[in-house]
XYZ file of C-alpha atoms in Angstrom:
134
model
C 27.037 34.751 -45.463
C 30.281 36.666 -45.860
C 31.412 39.327 -43.390
C 30.278 42.216 -45.593
C 26.834 40.676 -46.071
C 26.505 40.094 -42.334
C 27.417 43.711 -41.584
C 24.782 44.878 -44.059
C 22.175 42.640 -42.450
C 23.161 43.853 -38.992
C 22.834 47.480 -40.165
C 19.400 46.682 -41.574
C 18.332 45.203 -38.228
C 19.635 48.214 -36.296
C 17.824 50.590 -38.635
C 14.579 48.676 -38.061
C 15.024 48.862 -34.304
C 15.799 52.581 -34.458
C 12.534 53.158 -36.320
C 10.386 51.334 -33.756
C 8.149 53.174 -31.339
C 8.884 52.847 -27.604
C 5.863 50.536 -27.259
C 7.129 48.295 -30.065
C 10.579 48.143 -28.470
C 9.045 47.247 -25.123
C 7.101 44.378 -26.684
C 10.215 43.206 -28.518
C 12.092 43.058 -25.209
C 9.259 41.163 -23.532
C 9.051 38.726 -26.459
C 12.785 38.102 -26.142
C 12.464 37.650 -22.370
C 9.693 35.076 -22.778
C 11.758 33.311 -25.458
C 14.811 33.156 -23.182
C 12.775 31.759 -20.290
C 11.185 29.187 -22.600
C 14.654 28.226 -23.857
C 15.851 27.921 -20.242
C 13.027 25.484 -19.539
C 13.868 23.349 -22.565
C 17.548 23.345 -21.620
C 16.696 22.321 -18.065
C 14.581 19.430 -19.372
C 17.581 18.272 -21.445
C 19.944 18.809 -18.513
C 21.916 21.287 -20.653
C 22.875 23.386 -17.669
C 25.200 25.685 -19.613
C 22.406 26.762 -21.949
C 19.983 26.917 -19.028
C 22.207 29.309 -17.087
C 23.022 31.404 -20.162
C 19.300 31.723 -20.963
C 18.396 32.729 -17.405
C 21.305 35.192 -17.341
C 20.123 36.774 -20.599
C 16.622 37.004 -19.153
C 18.039 38.739 -16.088
C 19.928 41.157 -18.351
C 16.680 42.057 -20.117
C 14.860 42.587 -16.816
C 17.685 44.798 -15.543
C 17.494 46.844 -18.743
C 13.720 47.212 -18.425
C 14.171 48.291 -14.811
C 16.951 50.754 -15.656
C 14.791 52.463 -18.282
C 11.777 53.064 -16.031
C 10.717 56.689 -15.646
C 10.132 56.856 -11.907
C 7.927 59.949 -12.116
C 4.995 57.625 -12.924
C 3.379 55.526 -10.171
C 3.253 52.453 -12.419
C 7.050 52.587 -12.707
C 7.401 52.047 -8.973
C 5.123 49.017 -9.223
C 7.065 47.664 -12.195
C 10.325 48.241 -10.321
C 9.097 46.030 -7.482
C 7.892 43.416 -9.952
C 11.222 43.407 -11.784
C 13.029 43.005 -8.447
C 10.787 40.051 -7.699
C 11.462 38.484 -11.119
C 15.211 38.861 -10.595
C 15.028 37.361 -7.105
C 13.007 34.396 -8.342
C 15.154 33.807 -11.435
C 18.294 33.790 -9.311
C 16.627 31.165 -7.099
C 15.577 29.219 -10.201
C 19.129 29.317 -11.496
C 20.661 28.233 -8.191
C 18.173 25.402 -7.627
C 17.420 24.483 -11.254
C 13.767 24.658 -10.307
C 11.500 24.084 -13.328
C 8.265 24.721 -11.412
C 9.374 28.195 -10.308
C 10.762 28.941 -13.777
C 7.394 28.112 -15.318
C 5.628 30.332 -12.761
C 7.875 33.312 -13.535
C 7.570 32.667 -17.271
C 3.766 32.713 -16.948
C 3.843 35.988 -15.018
C 6.199 37.598 -17.559
C 3.970 36.387 -20.407
C 0.879 37.866 -18.745
C 2.659 41.183 -18.259
C 3.743 41.166 -21.911
C 0.173 40.435 -22.990
C -1.076 43.344 -20.858
C 1.371 45.713 -22.541
C 0.332 44.342 -25.951
C -3.345 44.974 -25.175
C -2.549 48.497 -23.944
C -0.656 49.202 -27.164
C -3.576 47.941 -29.259
C -6.035 50.067 -27.287
C -3.816 53.132 -27.724
C -3.516 52.530 -31.468
C -7.277 52.112 -31.781
C -7.819 55.297 -29.810
C -5.430 57.183 -32.082
C -7.131 55.763 -35.168
C -10.558 56.776 -33.871
C -9.284 60.245 -32.906
C -7.723 60.801 -36.306
C -10.946 59.952 -38.151
C -13.084 62.624 -36.506
């Protein structure tokens, strides 16, 4: 793809992201986080430590972004803040020790949290659909 075509594609992607709801963006971030942690596990299995560290670092970046965007006026945000701190602490330990067992545990927890947000989004959409049909 030439440079002009790539710029057009990138603009298309940005436009799609700008049109997403906050819930869709949240799920996109969680999907990317799970993907990065999965990639870190594969890299660790292959002893590709550069990719492993880059994947964990990208996961940490995503968690920091999620934490930075919390609206602390809601009680759940304080709980998520503590959970994100825990994820960061554990992922830094995983990175330092190249610990696959702990990585898998954090990846499972992140996946469960993502699934909870996905279910909440579905329930909200169903509630809106039911409310709009009255």
